[in-house]
XYZ file of C-alpha atoms in Angstrom:
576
model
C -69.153 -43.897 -101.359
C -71.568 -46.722 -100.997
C -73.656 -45.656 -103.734
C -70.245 -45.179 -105.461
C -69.538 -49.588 -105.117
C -73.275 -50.607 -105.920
C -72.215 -49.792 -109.259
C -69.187 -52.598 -109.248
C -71.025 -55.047 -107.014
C -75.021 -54.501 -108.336
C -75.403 -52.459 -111.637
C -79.010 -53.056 -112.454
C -78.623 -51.447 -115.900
C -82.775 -50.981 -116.336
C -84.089 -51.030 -119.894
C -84.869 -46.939 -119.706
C -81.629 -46.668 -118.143
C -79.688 -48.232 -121.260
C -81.974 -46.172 -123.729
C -81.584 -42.693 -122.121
C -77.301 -43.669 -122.136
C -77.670 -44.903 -125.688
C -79.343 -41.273 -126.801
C -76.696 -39.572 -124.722
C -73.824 -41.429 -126.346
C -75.380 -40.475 -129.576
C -75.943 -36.643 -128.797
C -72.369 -36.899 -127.772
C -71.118 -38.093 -130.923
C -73.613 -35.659 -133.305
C -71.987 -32.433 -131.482
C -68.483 -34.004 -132.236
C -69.536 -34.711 -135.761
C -68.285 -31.244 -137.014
C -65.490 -30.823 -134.363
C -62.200 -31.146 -136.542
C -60.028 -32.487 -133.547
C -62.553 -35.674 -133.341
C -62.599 -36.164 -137.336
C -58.759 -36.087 -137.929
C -58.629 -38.476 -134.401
C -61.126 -40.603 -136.232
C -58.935 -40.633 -139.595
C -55.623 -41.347 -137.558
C -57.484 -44.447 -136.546
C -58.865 -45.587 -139.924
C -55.029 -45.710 -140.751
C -54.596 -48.718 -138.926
C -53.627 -52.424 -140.448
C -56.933 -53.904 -141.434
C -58.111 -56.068 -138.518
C -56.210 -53.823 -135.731
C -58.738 -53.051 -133.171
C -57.262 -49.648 -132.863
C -58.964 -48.605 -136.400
C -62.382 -49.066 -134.830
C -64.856 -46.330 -134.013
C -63.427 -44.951 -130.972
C -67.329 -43.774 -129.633
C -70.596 -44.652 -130.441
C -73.893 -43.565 -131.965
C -77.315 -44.664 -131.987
C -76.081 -46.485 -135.663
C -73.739 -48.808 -133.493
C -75.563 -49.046 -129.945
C -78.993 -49.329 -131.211
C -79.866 -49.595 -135.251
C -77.217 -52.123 -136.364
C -76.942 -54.773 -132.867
C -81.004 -54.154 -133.200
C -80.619 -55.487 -137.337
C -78.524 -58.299 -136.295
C -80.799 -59.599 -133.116
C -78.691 -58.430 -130.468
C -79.661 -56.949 -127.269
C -77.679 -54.368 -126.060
C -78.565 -54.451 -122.295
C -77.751 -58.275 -122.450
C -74.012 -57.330 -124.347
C -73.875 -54.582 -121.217
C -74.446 -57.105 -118.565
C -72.084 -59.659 -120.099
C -69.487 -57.048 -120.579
C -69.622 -55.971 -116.647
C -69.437 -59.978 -115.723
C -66.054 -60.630 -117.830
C -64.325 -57.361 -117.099
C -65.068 -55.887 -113.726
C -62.705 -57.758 -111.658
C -61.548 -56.388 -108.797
C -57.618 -57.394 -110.127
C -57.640 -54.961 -113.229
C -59.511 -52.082 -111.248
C -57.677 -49.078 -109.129
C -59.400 -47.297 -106.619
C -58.437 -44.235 -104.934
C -60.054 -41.785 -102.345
C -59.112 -38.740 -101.360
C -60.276 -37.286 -97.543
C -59.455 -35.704 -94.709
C -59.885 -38.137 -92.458
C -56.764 -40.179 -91.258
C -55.810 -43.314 -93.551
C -56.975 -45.752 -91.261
C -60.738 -44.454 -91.125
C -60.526 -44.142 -95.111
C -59.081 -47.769 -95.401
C -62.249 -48.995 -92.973
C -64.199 -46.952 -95.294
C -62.609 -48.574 -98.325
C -62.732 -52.005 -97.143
C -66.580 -52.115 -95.850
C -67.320 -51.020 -99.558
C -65.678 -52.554 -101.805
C -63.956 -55.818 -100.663
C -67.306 -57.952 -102.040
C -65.703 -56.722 -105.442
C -65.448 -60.270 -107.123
C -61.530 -61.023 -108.222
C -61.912 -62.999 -111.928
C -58.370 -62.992 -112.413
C -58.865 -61.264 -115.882
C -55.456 -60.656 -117.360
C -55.867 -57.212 -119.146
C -55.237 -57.043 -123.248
C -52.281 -55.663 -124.673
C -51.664 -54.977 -128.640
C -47.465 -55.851 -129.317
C -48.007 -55.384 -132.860
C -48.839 -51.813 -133.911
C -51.481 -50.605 -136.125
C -48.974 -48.513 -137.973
C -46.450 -51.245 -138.626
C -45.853 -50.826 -142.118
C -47.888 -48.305 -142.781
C -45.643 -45.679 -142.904
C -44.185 -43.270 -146.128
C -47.874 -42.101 -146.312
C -49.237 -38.796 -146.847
C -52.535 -37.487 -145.914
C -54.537 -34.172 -147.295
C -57.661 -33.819 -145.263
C -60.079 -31.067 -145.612
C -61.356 -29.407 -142.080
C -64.687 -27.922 -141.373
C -62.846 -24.238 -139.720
C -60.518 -22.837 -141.870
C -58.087 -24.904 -140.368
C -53.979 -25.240 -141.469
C -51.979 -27.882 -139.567
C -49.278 -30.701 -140.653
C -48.606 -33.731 -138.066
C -45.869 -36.139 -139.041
C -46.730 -39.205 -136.630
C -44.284 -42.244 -136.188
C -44.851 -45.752 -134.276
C -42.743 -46.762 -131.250
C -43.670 -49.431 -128.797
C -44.952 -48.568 -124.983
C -42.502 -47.196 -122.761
C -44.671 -46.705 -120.045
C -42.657 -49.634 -118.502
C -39.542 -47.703 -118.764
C -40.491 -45.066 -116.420
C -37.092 -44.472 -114.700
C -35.142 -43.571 -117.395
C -37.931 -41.670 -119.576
C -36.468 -42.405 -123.357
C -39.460 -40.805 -125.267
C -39.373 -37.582 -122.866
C -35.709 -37.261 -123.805
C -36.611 -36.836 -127.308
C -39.536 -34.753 -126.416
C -37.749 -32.120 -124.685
C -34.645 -31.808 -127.804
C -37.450 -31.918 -130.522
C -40.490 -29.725 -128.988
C -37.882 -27.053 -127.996
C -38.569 -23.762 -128.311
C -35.080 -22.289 -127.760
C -32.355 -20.614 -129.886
C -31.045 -23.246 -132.658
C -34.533 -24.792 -132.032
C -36.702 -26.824 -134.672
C -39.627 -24.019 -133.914
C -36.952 -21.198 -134.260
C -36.018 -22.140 -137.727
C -39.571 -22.510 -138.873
C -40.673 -19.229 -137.313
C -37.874 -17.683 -138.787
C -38.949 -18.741 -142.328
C -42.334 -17.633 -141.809
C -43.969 -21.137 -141.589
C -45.007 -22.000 -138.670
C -46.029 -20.253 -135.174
C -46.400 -23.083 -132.730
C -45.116 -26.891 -132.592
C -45.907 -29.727 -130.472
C -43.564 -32.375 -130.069
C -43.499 -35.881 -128.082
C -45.750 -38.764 -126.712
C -49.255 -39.271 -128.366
C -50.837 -42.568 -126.209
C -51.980 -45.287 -128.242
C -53.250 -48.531 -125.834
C -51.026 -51.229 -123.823
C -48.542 -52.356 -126.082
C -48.357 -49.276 -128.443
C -47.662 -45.703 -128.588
C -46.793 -43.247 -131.287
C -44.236 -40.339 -131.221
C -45.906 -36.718 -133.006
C -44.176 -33.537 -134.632
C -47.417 -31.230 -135.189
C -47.198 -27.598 -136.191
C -49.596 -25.568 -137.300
C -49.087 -23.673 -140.778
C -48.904 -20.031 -142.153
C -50.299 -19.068 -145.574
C -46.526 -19.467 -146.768
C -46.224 -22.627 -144.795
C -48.989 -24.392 -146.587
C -46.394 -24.112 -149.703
C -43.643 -25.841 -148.080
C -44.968 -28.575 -146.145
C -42.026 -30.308 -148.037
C -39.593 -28.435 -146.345
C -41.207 -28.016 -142.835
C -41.161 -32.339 -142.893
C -37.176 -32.185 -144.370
C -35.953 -29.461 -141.536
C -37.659 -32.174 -138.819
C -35.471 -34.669 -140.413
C -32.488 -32.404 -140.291
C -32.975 -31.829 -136.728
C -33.982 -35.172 -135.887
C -30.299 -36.195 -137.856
C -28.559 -33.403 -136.121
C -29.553 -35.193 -132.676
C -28.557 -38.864 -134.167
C -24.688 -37.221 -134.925
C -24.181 -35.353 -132.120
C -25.478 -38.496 -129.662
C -27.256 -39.146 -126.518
C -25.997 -36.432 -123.932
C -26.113 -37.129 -120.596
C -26.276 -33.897 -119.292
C -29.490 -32.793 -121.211
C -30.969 -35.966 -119.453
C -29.481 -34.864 -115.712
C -30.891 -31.440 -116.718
C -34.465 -33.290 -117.127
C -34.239 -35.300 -114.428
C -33.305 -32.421 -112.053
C -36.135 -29.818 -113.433
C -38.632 -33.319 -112.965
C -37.011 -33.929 -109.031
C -37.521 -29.961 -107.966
C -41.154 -29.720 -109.718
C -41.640 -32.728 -107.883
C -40.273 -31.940 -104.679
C -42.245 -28.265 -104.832
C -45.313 -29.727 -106.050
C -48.411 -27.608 -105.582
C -51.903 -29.125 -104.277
C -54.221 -29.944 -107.017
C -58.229 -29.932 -106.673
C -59.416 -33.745 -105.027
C -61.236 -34.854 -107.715
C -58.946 -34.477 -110.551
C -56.069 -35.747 -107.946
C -57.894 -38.946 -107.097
C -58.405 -39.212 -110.932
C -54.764 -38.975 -111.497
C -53.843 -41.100 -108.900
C -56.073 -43.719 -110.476
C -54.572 -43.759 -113.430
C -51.305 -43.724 -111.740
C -52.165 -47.348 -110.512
C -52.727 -48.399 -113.299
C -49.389 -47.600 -115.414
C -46.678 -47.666 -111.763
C -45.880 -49.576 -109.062
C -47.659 -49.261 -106.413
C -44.302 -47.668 -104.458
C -43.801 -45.360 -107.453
C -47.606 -44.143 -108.177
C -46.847 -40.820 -106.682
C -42.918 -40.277 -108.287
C -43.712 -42.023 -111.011
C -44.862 -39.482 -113.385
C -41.759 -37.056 -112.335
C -38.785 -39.167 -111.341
C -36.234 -40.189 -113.820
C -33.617 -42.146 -111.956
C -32.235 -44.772 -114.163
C -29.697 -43.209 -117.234
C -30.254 -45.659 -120.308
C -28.905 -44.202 -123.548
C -29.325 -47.379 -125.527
C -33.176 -46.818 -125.198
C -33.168 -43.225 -126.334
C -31.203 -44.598 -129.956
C -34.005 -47.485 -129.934
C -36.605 -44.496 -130.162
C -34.661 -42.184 -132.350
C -34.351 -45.246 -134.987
C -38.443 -45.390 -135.483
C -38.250 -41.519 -136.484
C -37.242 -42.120 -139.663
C -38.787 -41.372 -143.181
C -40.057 -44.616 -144.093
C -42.087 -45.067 -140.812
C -43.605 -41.383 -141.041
C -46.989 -40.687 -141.824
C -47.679 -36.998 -143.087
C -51.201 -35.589 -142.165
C -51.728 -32.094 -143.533
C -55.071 -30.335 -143.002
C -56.063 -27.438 -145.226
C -59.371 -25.937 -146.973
C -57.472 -25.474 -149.901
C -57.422 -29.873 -150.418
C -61.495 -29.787 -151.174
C -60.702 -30.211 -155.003
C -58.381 -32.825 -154.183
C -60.032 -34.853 -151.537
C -61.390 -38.469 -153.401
C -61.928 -40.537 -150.786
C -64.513 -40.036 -147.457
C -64.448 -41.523 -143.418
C -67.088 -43.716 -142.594
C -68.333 -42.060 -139.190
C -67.369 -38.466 -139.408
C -67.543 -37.952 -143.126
C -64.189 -36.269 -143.269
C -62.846 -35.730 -146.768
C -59.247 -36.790 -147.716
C -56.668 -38.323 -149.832
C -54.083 -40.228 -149.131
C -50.997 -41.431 -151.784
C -47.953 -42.716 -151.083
C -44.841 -40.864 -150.292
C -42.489 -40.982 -153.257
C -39.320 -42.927 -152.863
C -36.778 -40.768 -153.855
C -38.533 -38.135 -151.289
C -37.544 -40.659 -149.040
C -34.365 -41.640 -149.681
C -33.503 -37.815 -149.887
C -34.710 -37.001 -146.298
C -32.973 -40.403 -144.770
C -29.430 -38.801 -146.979
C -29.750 -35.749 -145.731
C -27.400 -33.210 -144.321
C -26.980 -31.188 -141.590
C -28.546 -28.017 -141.098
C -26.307 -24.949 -140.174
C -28.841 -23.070 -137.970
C -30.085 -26.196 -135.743
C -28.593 -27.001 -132.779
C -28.948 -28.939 -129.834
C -29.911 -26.067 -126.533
C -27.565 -25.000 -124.563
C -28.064 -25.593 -120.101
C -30.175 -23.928 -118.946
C -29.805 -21.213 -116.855
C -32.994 -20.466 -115.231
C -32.878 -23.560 -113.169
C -33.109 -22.309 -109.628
C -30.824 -23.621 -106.751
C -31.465 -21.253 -104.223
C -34.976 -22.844 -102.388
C -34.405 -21.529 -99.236
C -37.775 -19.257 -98.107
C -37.258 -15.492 -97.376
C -37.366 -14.652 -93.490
C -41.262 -14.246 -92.162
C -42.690 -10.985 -91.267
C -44.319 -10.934 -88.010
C -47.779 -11.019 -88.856
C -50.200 -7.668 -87.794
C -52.643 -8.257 -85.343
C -56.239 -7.951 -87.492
C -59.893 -7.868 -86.782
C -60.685 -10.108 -89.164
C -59.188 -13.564 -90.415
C -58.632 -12.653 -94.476
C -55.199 -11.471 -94.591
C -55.280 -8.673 -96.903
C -52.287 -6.796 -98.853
C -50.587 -3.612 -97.590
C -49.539 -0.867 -99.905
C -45.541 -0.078 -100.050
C -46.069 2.761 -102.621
C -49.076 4.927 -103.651
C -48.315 7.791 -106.619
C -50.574 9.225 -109.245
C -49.028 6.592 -111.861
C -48.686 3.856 -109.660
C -49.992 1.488 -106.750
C -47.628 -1.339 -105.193
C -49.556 -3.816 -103.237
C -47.608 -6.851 -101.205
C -48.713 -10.028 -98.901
C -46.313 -12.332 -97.920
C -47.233 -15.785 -97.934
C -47.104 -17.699 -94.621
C -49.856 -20.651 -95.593
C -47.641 -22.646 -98.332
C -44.478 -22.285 -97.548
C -43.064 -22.739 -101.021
C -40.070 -21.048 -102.701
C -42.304 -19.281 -104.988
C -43.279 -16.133 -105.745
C -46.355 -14.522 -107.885
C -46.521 -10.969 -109.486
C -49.312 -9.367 -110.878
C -48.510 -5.631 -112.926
C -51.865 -4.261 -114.525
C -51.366 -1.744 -116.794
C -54.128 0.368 -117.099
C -55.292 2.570 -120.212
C -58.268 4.482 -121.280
C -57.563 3.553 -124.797
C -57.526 -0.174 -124.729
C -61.262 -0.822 -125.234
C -62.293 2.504 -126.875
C -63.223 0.697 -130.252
C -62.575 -2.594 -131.586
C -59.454 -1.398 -133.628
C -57.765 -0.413 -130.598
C -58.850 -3.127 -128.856
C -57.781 -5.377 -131.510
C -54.287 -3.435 -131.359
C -54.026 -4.355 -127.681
C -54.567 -8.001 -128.671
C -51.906 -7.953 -131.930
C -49.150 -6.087 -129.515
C -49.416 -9.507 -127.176
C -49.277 -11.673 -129.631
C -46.589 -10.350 -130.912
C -44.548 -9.579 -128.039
C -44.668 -13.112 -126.796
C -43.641 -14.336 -129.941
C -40.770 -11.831 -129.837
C -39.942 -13.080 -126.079
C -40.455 -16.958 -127.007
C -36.548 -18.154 -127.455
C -35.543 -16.264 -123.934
C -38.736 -17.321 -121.947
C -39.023 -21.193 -122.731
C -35.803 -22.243 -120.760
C -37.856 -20.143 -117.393
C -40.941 -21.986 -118.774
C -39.128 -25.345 -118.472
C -37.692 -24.354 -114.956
C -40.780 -23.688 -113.313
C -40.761 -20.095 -114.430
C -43.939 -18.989 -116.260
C -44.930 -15.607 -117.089
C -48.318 -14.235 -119.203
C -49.457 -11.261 -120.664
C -52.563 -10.691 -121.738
C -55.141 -7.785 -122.606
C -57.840 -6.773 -121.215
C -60.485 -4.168 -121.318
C -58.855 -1.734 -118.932
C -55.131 -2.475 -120.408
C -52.834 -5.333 -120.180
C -52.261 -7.545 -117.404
C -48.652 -8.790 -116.961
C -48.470 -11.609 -114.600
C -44.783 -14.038 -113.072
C -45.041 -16.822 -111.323
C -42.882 -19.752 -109.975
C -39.575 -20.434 -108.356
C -38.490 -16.740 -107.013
C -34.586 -17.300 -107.307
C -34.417 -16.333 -111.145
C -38.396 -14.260 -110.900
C -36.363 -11.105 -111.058
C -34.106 -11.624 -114.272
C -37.344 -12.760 -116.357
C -38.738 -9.114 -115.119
C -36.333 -7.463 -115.984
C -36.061 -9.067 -119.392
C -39.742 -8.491 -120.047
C -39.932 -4.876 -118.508
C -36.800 -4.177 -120.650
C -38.193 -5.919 -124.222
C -41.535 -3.999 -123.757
C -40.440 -0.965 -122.983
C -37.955 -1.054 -126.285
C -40.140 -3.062 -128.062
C -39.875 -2.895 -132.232
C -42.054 -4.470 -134.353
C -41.000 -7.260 -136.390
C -43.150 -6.273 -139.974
C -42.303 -9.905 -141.276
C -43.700 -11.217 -137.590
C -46.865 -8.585 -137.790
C -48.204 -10.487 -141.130
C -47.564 -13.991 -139.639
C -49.758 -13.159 -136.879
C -52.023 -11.177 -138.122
C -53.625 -13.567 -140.376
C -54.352 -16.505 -137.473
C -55.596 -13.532 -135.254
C -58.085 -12.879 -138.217
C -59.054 -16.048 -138.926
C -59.957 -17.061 -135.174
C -62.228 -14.009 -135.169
C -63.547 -15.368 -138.160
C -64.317 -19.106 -136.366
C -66.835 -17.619 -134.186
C -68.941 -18.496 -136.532
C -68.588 -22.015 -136.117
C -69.298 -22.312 -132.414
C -71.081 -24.526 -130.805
C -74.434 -23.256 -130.050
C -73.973 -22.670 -126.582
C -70.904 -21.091 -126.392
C -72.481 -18.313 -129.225
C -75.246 -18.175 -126.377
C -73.324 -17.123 -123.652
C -70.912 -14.566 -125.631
C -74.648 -12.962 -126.394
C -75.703 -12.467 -122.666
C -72.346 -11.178 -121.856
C -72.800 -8.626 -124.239
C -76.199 -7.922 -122.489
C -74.853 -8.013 -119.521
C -72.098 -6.023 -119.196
C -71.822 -2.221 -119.848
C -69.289 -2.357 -122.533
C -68.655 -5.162 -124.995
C -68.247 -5.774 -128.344
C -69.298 -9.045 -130.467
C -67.299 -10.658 -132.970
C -68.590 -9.052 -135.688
C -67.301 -5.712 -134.522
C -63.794 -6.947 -133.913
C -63.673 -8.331 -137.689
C -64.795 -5.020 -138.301
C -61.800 -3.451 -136.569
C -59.514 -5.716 -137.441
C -59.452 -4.511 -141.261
C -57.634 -1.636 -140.361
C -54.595 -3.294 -138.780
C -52.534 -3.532 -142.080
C -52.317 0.179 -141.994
C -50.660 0.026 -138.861
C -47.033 -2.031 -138.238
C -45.836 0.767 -135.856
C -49.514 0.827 -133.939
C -48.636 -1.771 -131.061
C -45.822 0.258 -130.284
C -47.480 3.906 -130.367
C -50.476 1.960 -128.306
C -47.873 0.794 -125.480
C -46.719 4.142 -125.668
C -50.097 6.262 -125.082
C -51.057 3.264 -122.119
C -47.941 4.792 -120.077
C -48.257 8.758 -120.325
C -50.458 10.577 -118.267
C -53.756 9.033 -118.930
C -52.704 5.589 -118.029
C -52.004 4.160 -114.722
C -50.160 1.050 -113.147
C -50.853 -1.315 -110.633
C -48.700 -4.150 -108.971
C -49.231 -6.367 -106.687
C -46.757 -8.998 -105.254
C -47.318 -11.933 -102.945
């Protein structure tokens, strides 16, 4: 901890010191350089009102920390130093520490350290006009470096962060990111468009925020981005007509106060972190609830949001290979490729007119909340030789193993389930292991409208394959844990495969094995010594291998699950 404070109170910031950071910035930024997420962050920046300093370069390189201050006589270890005087002030800093020893001893700690922390009364910046303003009824085509298909439709909105009580932007976040029945994501999924959307808060800086709709796109959603952009505006007018509801709010604010209230323990350092942060954007009294706790009901602040999602304020990013003929104009620190043209007004005027959709709704309550938290009686615990508590076995067959420990350390109302089904056909080949893989994805996406009200309620379950089978795992609040089994013992075991589904998925599960190719140099590294090291693997090639062979077979996840459960497969459960 004290070498912690001697960097606030006596940074010494050596000339070799600032060099070696100045190279490591700039090997930062050269591995980012053909990263897609950092180029289309970069881009979204560039879109800013000339002037903002939100359209800056949001990193560095040796270009900006070395070649150009160097060109115009300016030494960066001087610019370092007089940064550190001006901003570290002791005012605008938060501090947090995270220990076992009693709060007293930590404050002592605390205070020895850091009280010589100077206080400069530096009042921190804020930006009240937004980069965006006015920049809206745009549309970007940007060509990625991975075969890459995605459309974001980002609006401006001020900073709520102040509003923390009452939560206006997670309102919307919750109706608009659903994943439900009558659901945005349900419509597009149903049309073959889209297989995942993200909706809500993107962070801008003090003083600004943005609100995002991102989904990525199909090879028959590339070919209606149009319509993808007009059903958001349907939905976004079905919420508008049908009005702020309170109880979709007291449903938030109830799932927020249990979550809360049942909280697990995180790891210290990314607790302290978060607490840090937490300073920064709560009262000090609400630091810990703040995040969670939605107390305050304010309607009229929800309808101030939902008037910025409108056409003429959206700006339309979509990112495909197929743009490279198109793309005239080029970023000036990524070298990202784009166009950009405006958003035709009768486009515009159509999606503000537009009408109702028959087939989007808002969701209905949700049943999955739990009431019930009181804890199941305790089991007298066995006496034991040794401290690690180990599972017992309630059932042992040829088929099957049951294995149970109940927990007496956490004391929450939670329970966790692991069911491994086991088969000697899963990693045979590539094309069966590829099956095992396809059957997943596609059972999840089958599941997604029933399991994303669980999800919400702190009810999560995951499947996913392995080399010895699948592994089915629940976890959460144990009041509901056994109707979400059922439901997914039930859908797997009846399982039919949706043909219009299999091709949706298919082609993202191809193109992913395809990306390997593109990975960082490491990571292509380490998949080799695995394949070294252990007795069985296969590399990516061989999977794209296998995977040409999945068109011949719709009914093939099914048959698979089949074969995993007759005689030459076993099952194995454990519960705690």
């Amino acid at each position: 901890m004290d070498r912690f404070a001697q960097f606030f109170l006596t940074p010494t910031f050596t000339e070799s010191a600032t060099d070696r950071e100045v190279k490591a910035v700039n090997s930062e930024n050269e591995k980012n350089l053909a990263n897609d997420g950092w180029r289309q962050m970069q881009l979204e920046r560039s879109m800013s009102k000339a002037g903002h300093d939100y359209g800056k370069f949001g990193t560095g390189s040796a270009d900006t920390l070395d070649v150009i201050p160097k060109s115009k006589g300016i030494d960066v270890r001087s610019e370092l130093l007089a940064f550190h005087s001006k901003w570290y002030s002791s005012n605008i800093m938060a501090l947090t520490v995270v220990g076992k020893d009693d709060l007293d001893q930590l404050e002592a700690m605390v205070v020895d350290k850091f009280s010589l922390v100077v206080n400069k009364d530096v009042r921190v910046p804020s930006w009240l006009d937004h980069p965006y303003e006015n920049k809206g009824g745009k549309q970007l085509k940007v060509v990625p470096i991975k075969d890459l298909r995605h459309l974001n439709m980002t609006f401006p909105i001020k900073d709520y962060s102040h509003e923390f009580q009452s939560k206006p932007v997670s309102y919307l976040s919750h109706l608009v990111g659903h994943e439900g029945k009558g659901s945005l994501l349900s419509e597009l999924k149903s049309l073959g468009y889209v297989n995942n959307l993200v909706a809500g808060l993107k962070s801008g800086s003090k003083g600004f925020d943005f609100f995002i709709v991102n989904v990525d796109l199909t090879e028959v959603g590339i070919e209606h981005t149009d319509e993808i952009v007009q059903l958001t505006f349907q939905y976004l007018e079905m919420v508008r007509q049908k009005g702020v509801q309170k109880w979709v709010f007291e449903e938030i604010q109830h799932v927020n106060n249990m979550l809360f209230r049942f909280k697990d323990k995180e790891r210290p350092m990314g607790y302290a972190r978060q607490l840090a942060n937490s300073i920064h954007n709560y009262p000090l009294e609400a630091v810990l609830t703040g995040p969670w706790m939605a107390e305050e009901w304010k309607p009229e602040l929800i309808k101030e949001v939902l008037d910025c999602l409108v056409p003429k304020n959206v700006q339309v990013m979509i990112v495909s290979q197929k743009f490279a003929t198109d793309a005239d104009q080029t970023e000036k620190w990524y070298g990202t490729r784009y166009s950009i043209e405006d958003i035709p007004e009768d486009k515009l005027s159509a999606w503000h007119q537009i009408a109702l959709h028959d087939r989007l709704n808002l969701p209905t309550p949700n049943v999955f909340i739990p009431t019930d938290f009181a804890l199941v009686a305790r089991e007298e615990e066995k006496a034991s030789s040794t401290s690690v508590k180990v599972p017992s076995i309630l059932q042992d067959t040829a088929k099957s193993r049951l294995w149970y420990l109940q927990d007496n350390e956490f004391m929450k109302p939670k329970a966790c389930l692991s069911i491994e089904f086991i088969s000697p056909l899963a990693y045979v080949d590539p094309h069966h292991s590829n099956l095992v893989s396809m059957f997943v994805r596609l059972f999840d996406d089958a599941l997604t409208e029933y399991t994303y009200n669980a999800e919400i309620a702190g009810l999560w379950y995951s499947l996913q394959p392995t080399k010895y089978g699948m592994l089915l795992q629940t976890r959460g609040y144990h009041q509901k844990q056994d109707v979400l089994l059922d439901k997914i013992i039930s859908s797997m075991k009846n399982f039919v495969v949706d043909e219009k589904r299999f091709e949706v998925l298919k082609e993202p599960y191809i193109r992913g094995l395809k990306a390997s190719d593109y990975y960082i140099h490491y990571i292509v590294v380490i998949n080799v010594i695995k394949i070294f090291i252990f007795f069985f693997k296969f590399d990516s090639t061989e999977f794209r291998y296998g995977a040409t062979s999945l068109s011949c077979f719709v009914q093939a996840p099914k048959s698979y699950l089949g074969k995993s459960m007759d005689k030459r497969g076993t099952l194995g459960c454990s519960l705690k």
